[in-house]
XYZ file of N, CA and C in Angstrom:
780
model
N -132.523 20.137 -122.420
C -131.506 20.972 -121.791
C -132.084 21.619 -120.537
N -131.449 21.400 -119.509
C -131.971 21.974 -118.328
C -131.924 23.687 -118.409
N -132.538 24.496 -117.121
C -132.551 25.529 -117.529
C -131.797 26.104 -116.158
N -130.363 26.811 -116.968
C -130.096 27.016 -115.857
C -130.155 28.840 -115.648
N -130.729 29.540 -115.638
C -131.271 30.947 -114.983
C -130.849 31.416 -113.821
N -129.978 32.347 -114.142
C -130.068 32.707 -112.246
C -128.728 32.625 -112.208
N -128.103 31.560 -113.084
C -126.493 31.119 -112.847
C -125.610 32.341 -113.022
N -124.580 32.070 -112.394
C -123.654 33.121 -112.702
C -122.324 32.514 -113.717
N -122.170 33.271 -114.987
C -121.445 32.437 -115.995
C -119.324 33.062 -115.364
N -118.769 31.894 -115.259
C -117.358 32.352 -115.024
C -116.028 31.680 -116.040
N -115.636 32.481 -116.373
C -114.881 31.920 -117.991
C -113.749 32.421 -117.191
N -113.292 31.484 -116.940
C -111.573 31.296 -116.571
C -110.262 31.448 -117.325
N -109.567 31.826 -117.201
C -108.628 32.360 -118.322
C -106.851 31.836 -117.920
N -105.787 32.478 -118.252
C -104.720 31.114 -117.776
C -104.702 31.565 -116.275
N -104.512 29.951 -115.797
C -103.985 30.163 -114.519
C -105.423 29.751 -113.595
N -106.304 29.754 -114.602
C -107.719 29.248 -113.572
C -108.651 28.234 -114.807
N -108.250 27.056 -115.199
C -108.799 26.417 -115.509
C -110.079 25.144 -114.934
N -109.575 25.378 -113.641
C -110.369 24.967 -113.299
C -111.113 25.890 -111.846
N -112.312 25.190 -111.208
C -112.591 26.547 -110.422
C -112.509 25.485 -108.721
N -111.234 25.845 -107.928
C -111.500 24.915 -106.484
C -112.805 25.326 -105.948
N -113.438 24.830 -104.792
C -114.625 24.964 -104.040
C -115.822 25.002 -105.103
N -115.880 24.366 -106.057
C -116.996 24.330 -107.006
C -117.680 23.038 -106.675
N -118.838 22.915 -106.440
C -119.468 21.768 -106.265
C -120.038 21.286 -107.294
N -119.361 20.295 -108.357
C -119.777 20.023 -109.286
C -120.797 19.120 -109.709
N -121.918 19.632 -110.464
C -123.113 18.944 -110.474
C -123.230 18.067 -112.110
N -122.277 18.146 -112.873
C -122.331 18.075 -114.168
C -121.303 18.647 -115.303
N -121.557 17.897 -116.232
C -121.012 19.111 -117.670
C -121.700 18.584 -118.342
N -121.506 19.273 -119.497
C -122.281 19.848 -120.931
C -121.426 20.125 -121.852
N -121.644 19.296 -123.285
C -120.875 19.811 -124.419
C -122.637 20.419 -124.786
N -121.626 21.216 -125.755
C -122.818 21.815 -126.428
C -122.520 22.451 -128.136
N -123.081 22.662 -128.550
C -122.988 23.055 -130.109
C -123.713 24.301 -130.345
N -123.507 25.710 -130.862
C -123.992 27.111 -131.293
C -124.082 26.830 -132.364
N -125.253 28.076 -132.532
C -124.629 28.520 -134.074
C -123.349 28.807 -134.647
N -122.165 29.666 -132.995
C -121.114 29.714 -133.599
C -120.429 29.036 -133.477
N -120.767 27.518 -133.474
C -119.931 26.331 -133.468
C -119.709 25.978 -131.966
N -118.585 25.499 -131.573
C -118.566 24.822 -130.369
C -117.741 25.868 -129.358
N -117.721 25.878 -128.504
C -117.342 26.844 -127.178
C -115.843 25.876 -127.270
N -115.109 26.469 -126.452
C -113.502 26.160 -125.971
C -113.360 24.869 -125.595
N -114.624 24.942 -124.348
C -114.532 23.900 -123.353
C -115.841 23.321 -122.908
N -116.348 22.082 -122.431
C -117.363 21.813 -122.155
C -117.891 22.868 -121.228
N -119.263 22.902 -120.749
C -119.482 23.824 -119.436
C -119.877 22.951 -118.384
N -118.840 23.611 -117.370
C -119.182 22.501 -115.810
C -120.390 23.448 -115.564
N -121.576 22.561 -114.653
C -122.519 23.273 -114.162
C -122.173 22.381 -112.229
N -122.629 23.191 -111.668
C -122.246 23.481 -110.317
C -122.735 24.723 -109.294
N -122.396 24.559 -108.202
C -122.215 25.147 -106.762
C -121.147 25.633 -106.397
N -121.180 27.269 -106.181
C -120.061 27.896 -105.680
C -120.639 28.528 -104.246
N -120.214 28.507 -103.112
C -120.639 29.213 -102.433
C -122.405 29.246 -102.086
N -123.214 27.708 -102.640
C -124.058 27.828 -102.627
C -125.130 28.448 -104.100
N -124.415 29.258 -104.826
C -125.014 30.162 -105.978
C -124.426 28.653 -106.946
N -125.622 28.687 -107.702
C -125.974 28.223 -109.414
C -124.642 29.054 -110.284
N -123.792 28.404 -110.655
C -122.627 28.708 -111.738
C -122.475 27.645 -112.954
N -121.863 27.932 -113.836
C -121.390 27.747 -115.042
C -119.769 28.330 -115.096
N -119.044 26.919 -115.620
C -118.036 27.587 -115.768
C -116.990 26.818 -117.229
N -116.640 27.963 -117.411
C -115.994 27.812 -119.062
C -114.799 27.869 -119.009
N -113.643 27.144 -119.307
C -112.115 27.419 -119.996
C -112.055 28.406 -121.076
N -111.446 29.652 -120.796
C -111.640 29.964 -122.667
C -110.541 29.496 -123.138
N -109.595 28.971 -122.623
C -108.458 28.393 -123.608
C -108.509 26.753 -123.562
N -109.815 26.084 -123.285
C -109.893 24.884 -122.967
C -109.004 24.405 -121.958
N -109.356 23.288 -121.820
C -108.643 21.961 -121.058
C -108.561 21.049 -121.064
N -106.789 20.479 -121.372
C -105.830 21.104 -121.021
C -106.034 22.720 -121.750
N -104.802 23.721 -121.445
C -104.665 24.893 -121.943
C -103.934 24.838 -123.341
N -104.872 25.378 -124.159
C -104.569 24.790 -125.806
C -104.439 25.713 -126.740
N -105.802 26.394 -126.639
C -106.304 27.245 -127.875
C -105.680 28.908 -127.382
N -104.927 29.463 -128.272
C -104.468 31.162 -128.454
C -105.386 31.637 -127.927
N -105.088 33.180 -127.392
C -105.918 33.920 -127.633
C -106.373 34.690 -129.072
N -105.717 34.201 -130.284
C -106.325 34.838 -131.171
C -107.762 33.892 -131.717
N -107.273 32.477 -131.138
C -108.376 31.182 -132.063
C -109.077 31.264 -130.968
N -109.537 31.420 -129.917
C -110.483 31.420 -129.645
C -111.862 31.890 -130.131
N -112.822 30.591 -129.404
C -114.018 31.259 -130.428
C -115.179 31.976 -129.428
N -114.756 33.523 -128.855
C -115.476 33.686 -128.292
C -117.275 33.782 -128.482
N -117.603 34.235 -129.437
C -118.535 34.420 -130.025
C -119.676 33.080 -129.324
N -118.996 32.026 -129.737
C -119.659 30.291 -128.722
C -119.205 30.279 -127.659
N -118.415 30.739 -126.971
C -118.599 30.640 -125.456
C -119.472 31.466 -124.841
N -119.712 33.029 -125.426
C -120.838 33.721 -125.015
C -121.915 33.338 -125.068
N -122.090 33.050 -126.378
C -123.463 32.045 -126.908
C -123.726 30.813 -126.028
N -122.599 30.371 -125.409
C -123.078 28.872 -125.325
C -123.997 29.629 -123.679
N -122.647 30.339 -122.635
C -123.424 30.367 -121.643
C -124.630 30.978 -121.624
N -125.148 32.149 -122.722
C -126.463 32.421 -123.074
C -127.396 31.461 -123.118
N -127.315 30.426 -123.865
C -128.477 29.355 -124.185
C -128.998 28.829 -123.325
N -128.076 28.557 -121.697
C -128.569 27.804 -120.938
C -128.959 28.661 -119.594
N -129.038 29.585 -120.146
C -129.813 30.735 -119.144
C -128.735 31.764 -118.376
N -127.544 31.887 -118.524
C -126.558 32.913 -117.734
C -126.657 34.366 -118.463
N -127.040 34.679 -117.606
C -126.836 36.379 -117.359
C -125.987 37.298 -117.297
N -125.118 36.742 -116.369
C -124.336 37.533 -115.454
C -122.619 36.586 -115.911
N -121.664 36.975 -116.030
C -120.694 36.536 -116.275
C -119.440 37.614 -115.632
N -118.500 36.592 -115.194
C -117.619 37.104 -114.598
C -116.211 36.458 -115.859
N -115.088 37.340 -116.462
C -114.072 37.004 -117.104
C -112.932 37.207 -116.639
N -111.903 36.009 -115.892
C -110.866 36.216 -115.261
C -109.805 36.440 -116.185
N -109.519 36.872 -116.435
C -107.883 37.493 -116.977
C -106.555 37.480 -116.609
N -105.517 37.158 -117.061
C -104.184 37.103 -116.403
C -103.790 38.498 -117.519
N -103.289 39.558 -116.936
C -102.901 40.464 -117.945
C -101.506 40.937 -117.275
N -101.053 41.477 -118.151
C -99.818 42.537 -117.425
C -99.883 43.592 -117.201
N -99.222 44.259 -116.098
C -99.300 45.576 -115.648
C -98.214 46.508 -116.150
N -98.994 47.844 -116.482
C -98.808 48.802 -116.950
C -98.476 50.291 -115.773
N -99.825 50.443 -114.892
C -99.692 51.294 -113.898
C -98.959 50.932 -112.904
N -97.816 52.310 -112.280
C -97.215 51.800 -111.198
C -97.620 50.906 -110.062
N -99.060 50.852 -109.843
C -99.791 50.603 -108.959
C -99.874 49.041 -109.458
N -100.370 48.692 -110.291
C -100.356 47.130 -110.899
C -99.666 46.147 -111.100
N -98.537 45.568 -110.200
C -97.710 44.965 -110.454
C -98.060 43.511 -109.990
N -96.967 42.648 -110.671
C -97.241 40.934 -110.464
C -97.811 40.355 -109.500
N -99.144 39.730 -109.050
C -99.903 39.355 -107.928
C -101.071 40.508 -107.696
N -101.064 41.274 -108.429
C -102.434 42.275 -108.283
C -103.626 42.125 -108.940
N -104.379 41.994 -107.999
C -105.862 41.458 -108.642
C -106.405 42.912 -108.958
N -106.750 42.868 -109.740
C -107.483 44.249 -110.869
C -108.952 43.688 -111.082
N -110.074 44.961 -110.760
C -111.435 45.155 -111.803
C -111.455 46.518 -112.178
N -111.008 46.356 -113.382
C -111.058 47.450 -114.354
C -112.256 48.054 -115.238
N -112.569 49.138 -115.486
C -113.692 49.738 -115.778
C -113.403 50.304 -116.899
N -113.087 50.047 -117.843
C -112.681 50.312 -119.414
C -111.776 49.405 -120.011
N -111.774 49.589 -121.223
C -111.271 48.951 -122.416
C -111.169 49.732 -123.536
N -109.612 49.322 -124.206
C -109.354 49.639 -125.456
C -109.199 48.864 -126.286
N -109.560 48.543 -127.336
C -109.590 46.892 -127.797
C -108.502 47.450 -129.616
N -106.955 46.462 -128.967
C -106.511 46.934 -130.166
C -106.193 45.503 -130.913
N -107.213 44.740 -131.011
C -107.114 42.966 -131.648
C -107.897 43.204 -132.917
N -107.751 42.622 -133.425
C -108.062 42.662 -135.446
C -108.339 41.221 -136.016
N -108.941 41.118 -136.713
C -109.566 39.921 -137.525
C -110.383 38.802 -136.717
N -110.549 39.235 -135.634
C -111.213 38.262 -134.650
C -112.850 38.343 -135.391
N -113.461 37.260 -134.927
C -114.885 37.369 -135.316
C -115.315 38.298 -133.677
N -115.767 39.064 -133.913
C -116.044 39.608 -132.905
C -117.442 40.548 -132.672
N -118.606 40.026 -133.425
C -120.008 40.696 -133.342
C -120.979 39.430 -133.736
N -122.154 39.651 -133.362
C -123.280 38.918 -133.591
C -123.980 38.924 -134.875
N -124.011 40.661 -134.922
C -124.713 41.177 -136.353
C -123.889 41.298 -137.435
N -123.873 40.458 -138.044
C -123.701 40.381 -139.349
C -124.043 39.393 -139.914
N -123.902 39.271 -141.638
C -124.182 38.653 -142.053
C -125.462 38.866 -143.129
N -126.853 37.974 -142.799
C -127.984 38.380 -143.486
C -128.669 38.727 -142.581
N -128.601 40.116 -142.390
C -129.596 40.541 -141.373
C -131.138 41.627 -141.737
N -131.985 41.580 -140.659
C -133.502 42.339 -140.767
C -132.843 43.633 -140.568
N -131.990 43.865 -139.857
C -131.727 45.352 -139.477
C -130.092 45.630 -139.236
N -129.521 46.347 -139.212
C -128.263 46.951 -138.446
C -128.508 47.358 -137.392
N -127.596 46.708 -136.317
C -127.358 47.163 -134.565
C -126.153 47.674 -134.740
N -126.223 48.668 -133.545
C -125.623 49.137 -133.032
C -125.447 49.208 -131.637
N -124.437 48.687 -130.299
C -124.848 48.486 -128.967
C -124.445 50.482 -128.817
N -124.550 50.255 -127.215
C -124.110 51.535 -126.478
C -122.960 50.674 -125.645
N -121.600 50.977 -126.243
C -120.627 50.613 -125.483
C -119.674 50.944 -124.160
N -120.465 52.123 -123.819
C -119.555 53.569 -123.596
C -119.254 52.714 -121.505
N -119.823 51.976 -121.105
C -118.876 51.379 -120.450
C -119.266 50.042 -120.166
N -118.061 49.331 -120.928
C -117.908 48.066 -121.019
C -117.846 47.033 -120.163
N -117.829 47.712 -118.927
C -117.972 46.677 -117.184
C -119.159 46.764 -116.943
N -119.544 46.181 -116.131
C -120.897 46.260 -115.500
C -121.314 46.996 -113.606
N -121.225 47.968 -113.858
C -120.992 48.915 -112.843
C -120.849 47.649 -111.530
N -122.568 47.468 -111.277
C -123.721 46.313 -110.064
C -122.717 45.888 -110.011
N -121.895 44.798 -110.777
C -121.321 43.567 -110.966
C -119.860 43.664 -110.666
N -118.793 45.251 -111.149
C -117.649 45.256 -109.979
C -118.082 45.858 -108.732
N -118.623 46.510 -108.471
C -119.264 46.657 -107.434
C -119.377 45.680 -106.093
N -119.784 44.762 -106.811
C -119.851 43.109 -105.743
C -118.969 42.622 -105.939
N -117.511 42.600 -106.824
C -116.283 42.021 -106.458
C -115.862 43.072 -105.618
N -116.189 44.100 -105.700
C -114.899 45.121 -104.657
C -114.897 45.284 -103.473
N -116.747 44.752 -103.049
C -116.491 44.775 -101.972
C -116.431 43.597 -101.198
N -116.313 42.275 -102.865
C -115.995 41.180 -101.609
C -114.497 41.284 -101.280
N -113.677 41.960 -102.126
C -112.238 41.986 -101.993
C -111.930 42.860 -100.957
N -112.412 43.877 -100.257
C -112.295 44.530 -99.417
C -112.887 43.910 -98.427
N -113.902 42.884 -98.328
C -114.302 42.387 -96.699
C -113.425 41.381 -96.655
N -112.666 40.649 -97.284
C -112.082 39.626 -97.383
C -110.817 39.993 -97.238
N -109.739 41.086 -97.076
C -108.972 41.663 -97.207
C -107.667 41.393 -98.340
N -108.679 41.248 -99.474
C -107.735 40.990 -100.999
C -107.321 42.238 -101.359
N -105.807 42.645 -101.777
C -105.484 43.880 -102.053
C -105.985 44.007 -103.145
N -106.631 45.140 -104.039
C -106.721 44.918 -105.304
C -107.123 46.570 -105.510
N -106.947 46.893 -107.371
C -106.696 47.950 -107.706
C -108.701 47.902 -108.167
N -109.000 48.857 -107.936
C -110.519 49.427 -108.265
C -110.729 50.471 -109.666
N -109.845 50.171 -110.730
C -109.675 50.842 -111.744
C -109.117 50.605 -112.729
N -109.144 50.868 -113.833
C -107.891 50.923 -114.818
C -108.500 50.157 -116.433
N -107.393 50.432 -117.227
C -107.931 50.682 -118.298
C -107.615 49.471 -119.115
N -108.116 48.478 -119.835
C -107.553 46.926 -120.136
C -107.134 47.521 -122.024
N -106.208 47.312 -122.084
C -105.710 47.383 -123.458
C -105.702 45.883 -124.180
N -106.617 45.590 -124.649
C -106.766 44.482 -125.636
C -105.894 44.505 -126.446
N -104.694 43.169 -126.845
C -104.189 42.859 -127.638
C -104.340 41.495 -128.246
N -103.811 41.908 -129.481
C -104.284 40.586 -130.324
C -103.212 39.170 -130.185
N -101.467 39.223 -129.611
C -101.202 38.133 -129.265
C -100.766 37.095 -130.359
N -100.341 35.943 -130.187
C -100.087 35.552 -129.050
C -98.436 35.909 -128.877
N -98.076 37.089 -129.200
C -96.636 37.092 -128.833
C -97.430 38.193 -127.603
N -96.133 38.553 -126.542
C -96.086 39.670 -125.996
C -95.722 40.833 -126.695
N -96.252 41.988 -126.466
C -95.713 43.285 -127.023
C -94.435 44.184 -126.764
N -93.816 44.536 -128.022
C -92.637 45.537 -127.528
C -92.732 46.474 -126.332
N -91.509 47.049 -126.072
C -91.623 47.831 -125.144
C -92.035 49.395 -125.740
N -92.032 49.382 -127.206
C -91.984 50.357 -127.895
C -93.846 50.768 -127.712
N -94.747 49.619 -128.316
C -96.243 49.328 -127.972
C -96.844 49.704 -126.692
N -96.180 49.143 -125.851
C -96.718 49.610 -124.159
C -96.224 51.079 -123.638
N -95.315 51.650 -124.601
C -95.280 53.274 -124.514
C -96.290 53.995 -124.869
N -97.097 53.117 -126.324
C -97.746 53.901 -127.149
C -99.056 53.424 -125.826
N -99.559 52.195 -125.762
C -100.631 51.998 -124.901
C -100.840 52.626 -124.127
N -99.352 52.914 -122.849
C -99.498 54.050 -121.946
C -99.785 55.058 -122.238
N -99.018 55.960 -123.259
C -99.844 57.273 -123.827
C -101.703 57.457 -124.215
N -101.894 56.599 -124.475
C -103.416 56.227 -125.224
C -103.676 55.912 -123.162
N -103.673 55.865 -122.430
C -104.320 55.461 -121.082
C -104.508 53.927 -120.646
N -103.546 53.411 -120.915
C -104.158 51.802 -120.654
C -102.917 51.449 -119.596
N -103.763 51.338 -118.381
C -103.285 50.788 -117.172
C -102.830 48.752 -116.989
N -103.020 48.337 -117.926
C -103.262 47.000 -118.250
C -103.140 46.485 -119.606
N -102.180 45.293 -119.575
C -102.558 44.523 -121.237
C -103.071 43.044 -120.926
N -104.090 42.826 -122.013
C -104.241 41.822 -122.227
C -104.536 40.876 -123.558
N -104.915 39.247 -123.752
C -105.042 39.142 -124.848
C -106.348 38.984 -125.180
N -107.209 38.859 -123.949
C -108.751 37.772 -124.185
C -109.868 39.047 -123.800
N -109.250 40.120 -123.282
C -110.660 40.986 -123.012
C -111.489 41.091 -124.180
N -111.004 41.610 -125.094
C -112.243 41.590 -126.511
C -111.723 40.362 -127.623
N -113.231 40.130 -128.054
C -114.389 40.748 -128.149
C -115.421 40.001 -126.946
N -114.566 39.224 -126.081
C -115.854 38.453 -125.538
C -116.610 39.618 -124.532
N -115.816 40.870 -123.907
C -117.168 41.971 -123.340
C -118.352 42.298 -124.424
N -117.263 42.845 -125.571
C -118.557 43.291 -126.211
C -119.476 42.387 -126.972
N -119.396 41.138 -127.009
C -120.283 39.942 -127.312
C -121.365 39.897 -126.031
N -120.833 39.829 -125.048
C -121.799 40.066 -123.896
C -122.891 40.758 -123.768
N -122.010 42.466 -124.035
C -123.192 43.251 -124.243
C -123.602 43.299 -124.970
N -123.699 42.730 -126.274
C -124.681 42.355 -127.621
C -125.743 41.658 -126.926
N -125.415 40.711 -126.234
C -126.840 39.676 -126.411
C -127.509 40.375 -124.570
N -127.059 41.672 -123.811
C -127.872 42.033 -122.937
C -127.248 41.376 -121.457
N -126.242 40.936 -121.641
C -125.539 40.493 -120.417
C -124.852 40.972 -119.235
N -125.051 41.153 -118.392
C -123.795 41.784 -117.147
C -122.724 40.978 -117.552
N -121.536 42.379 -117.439
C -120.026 41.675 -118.242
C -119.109 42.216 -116.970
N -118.111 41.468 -116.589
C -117.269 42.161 -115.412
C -115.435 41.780 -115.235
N -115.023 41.996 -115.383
C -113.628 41.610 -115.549
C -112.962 41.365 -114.085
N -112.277 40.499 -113.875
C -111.790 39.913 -112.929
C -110.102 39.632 -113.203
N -109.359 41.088 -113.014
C -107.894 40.829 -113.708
C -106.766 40.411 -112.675
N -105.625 39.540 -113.202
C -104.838 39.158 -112.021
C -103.608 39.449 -112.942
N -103.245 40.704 -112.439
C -101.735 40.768 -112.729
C -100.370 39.606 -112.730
N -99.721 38.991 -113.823
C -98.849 37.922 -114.166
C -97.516 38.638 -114.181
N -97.230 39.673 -114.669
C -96.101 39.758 -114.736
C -96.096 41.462 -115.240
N -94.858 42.512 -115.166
C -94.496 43.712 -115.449
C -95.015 44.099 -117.284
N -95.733 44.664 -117.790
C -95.833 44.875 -119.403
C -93.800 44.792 -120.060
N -93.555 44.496 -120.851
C -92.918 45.162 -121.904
C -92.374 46.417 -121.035
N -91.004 46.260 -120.560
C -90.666 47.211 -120.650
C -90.603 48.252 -119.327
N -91.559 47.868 -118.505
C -91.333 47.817 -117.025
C -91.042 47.305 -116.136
N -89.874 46.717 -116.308
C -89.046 45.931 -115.669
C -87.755 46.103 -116.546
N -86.388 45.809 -115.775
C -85.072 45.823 -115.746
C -84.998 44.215 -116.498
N -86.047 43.300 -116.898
C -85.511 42.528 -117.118
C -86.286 41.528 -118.359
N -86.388 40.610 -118.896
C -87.308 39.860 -120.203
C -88.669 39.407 -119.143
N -88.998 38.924 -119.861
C -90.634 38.761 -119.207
C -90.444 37.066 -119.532
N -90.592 36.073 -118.525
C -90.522 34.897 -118.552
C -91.421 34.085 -117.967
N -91.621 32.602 -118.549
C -92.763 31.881 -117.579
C -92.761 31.600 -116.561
N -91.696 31.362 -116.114
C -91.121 31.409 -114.422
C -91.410 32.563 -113.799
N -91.456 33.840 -114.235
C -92.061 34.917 -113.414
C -94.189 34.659 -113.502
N -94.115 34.313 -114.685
C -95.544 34.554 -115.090
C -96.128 33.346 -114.115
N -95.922 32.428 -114.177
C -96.305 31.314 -113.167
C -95.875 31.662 -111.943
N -95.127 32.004 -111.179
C -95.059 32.473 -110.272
C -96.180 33.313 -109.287
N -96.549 34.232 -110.656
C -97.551 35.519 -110.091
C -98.921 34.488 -109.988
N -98.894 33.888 -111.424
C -100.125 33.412 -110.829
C -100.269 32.194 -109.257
N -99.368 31.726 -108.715
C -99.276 31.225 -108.111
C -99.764 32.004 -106.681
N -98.915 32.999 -106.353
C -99.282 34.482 -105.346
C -100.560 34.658 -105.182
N -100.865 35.174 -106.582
C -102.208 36.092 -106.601
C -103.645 34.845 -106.949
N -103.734 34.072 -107.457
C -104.518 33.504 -107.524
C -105.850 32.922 -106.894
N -104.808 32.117 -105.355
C -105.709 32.591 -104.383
C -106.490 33.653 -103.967
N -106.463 34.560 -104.539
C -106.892 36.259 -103.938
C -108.001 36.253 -105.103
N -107.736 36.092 -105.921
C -109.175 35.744 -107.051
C -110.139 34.966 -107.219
N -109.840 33.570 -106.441
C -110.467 32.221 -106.049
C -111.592 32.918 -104.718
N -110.868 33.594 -103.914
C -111.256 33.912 -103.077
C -112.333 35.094 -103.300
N -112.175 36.007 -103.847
C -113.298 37.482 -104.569
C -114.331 36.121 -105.036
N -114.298 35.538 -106.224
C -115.095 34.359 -106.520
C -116.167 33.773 -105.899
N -115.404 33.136 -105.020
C -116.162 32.459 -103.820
C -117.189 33.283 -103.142
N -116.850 34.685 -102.537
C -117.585 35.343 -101.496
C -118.621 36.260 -102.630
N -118.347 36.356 -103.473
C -119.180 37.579 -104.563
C -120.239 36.570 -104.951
N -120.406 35.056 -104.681
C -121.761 34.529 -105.927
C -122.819 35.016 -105.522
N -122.821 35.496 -103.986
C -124.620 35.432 -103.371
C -124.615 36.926 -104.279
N -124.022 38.169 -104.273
C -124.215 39.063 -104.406
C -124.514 39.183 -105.964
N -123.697 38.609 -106.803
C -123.785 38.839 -108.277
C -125.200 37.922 -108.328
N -125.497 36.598 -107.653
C -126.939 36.159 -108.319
C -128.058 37.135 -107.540
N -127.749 38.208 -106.903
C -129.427 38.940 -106.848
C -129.560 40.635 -107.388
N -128.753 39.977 -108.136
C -128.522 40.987 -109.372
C -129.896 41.145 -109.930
N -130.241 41.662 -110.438
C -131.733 41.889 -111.628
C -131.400 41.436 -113.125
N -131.695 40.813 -113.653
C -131.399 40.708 -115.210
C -131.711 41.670 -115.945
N -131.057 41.665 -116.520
C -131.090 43.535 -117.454
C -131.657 43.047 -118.968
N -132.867 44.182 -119.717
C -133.330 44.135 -120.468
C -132.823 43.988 -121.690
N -132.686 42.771 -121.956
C -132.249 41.668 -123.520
C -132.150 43.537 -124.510
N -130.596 42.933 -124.777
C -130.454 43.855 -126.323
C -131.078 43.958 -127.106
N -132.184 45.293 -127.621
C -132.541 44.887 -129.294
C -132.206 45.940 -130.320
């Protein structure tokens, strides 16, 4: 297995299954302990920077967000040396400010998904862990999307709060009242557990959100795929683009001291 170090890991989510301007050098199936990842991993050239890049809903677009197995996609891009990972998201907006075509890096999470496998430690273990979760982005790491989105002149929101849901229906309008009360500027289905799998095994974790469509309930009207495809159609480019200009910056990052 080659070693790829240095890479920057990018797990694509709907609407970015695949990554344009990637100079593709390869793929890789691979096998974890926690079984097999979504999607093979393309290895490649973005912008010059060493990447890895993952489907989490495979390809074609297949697997829920509840069956996904994040646990092996973290793992997998771990094994072959990635550090640093970027997770694109299609979520819905919640804050007035967040609406359809808005690229979001958000700096918190509320994770309200259930029965997912969603930790490393367990099982038969030498010890009980415990991480320090208390913020789930990686400061360095939005940092270098914001300001590639600002030299690049991508509109995008520099905040907000990702409300993890478990899916795969959309949520009432009754839910995104309660979310809003609780502070969540954003819903989605795939943010957890794959951050906090990240920061288990010592990883820079960074969210890369592209607003699809109004939450439940903010809007005059049903929430449909024709709107949802749409947005991603708009905004997409604007995320392709943060992507592209952020690899030099996220690979001279420092690798941060392995979880123990």
């Amino acid at each position: 297995m080659s070693d790829l170090s240095g890479a920057i890991g990018i797990i694509g989510g709907t609407g970015l299954t695949t990554l344009s301007g990637l100079k593709i050098a390869g793929t890789r199936a691979l096998e974890t302990l926690w079984g097999e990842p979504s999607s093979e991993l393309v290895e490649g050239h973005l912008d010059g920077q060493s990447v890895v890049f993952l489907s989490r809903h495979g390809n074609p677009h297949r697997i829920p967000p509840h069956e996904v197995n994040y646990r092996a996609n973290i793992q997998a891009l771990y094994d072959v040396g990635v550090r640093t990972v970027v997770g694109v998201n299609a979520v819905g907006g919640i804050h007035p400010e967040m609406g359809p075509a808005r690229v979001v890096v958000p700096d918190q999470i509320i994770d309200y998904t259930w029965g997912r496998a969603s930790t490393f430690f367990e099982g038969a273990l030498e010890r009980v862990t415990h991480i320090d979760f208390t913020w789930p982005y990686d400061q360095a790491a939005r940092d270098v999307l914001m300001q590639a989105a600002t030299a690049h002149d991508v509109p995008f929101s520099g905040f907000g709060v990702y409300g993890a849901t478990q899916g795969p229906r959309l949520e009432t309008a009754a839910e995104i009242r309660r979310m809003e009360r609780d502070g969540c500027d954003l819903v989605g289905m795939t943010g957890m557990p794959e951050a906090a799998l990240a920061a288990e095994l010592g990883m820079r974790y960074v969210c890369l959100g592209l607003v699809v469509n109004w939450a439940a309930g903010k809007s005059d009207h049903v929430i449909t795929m024709e709107e949802i495809e749409a947005a991603i159609d708009q905004g997409m480019s604007g995320v392709r683009r943060i992507l592209e200009v952020s690899m030099a910056g996220l690979g001279a990052l420092r690798v941060l001291p392995q979880s123990s």
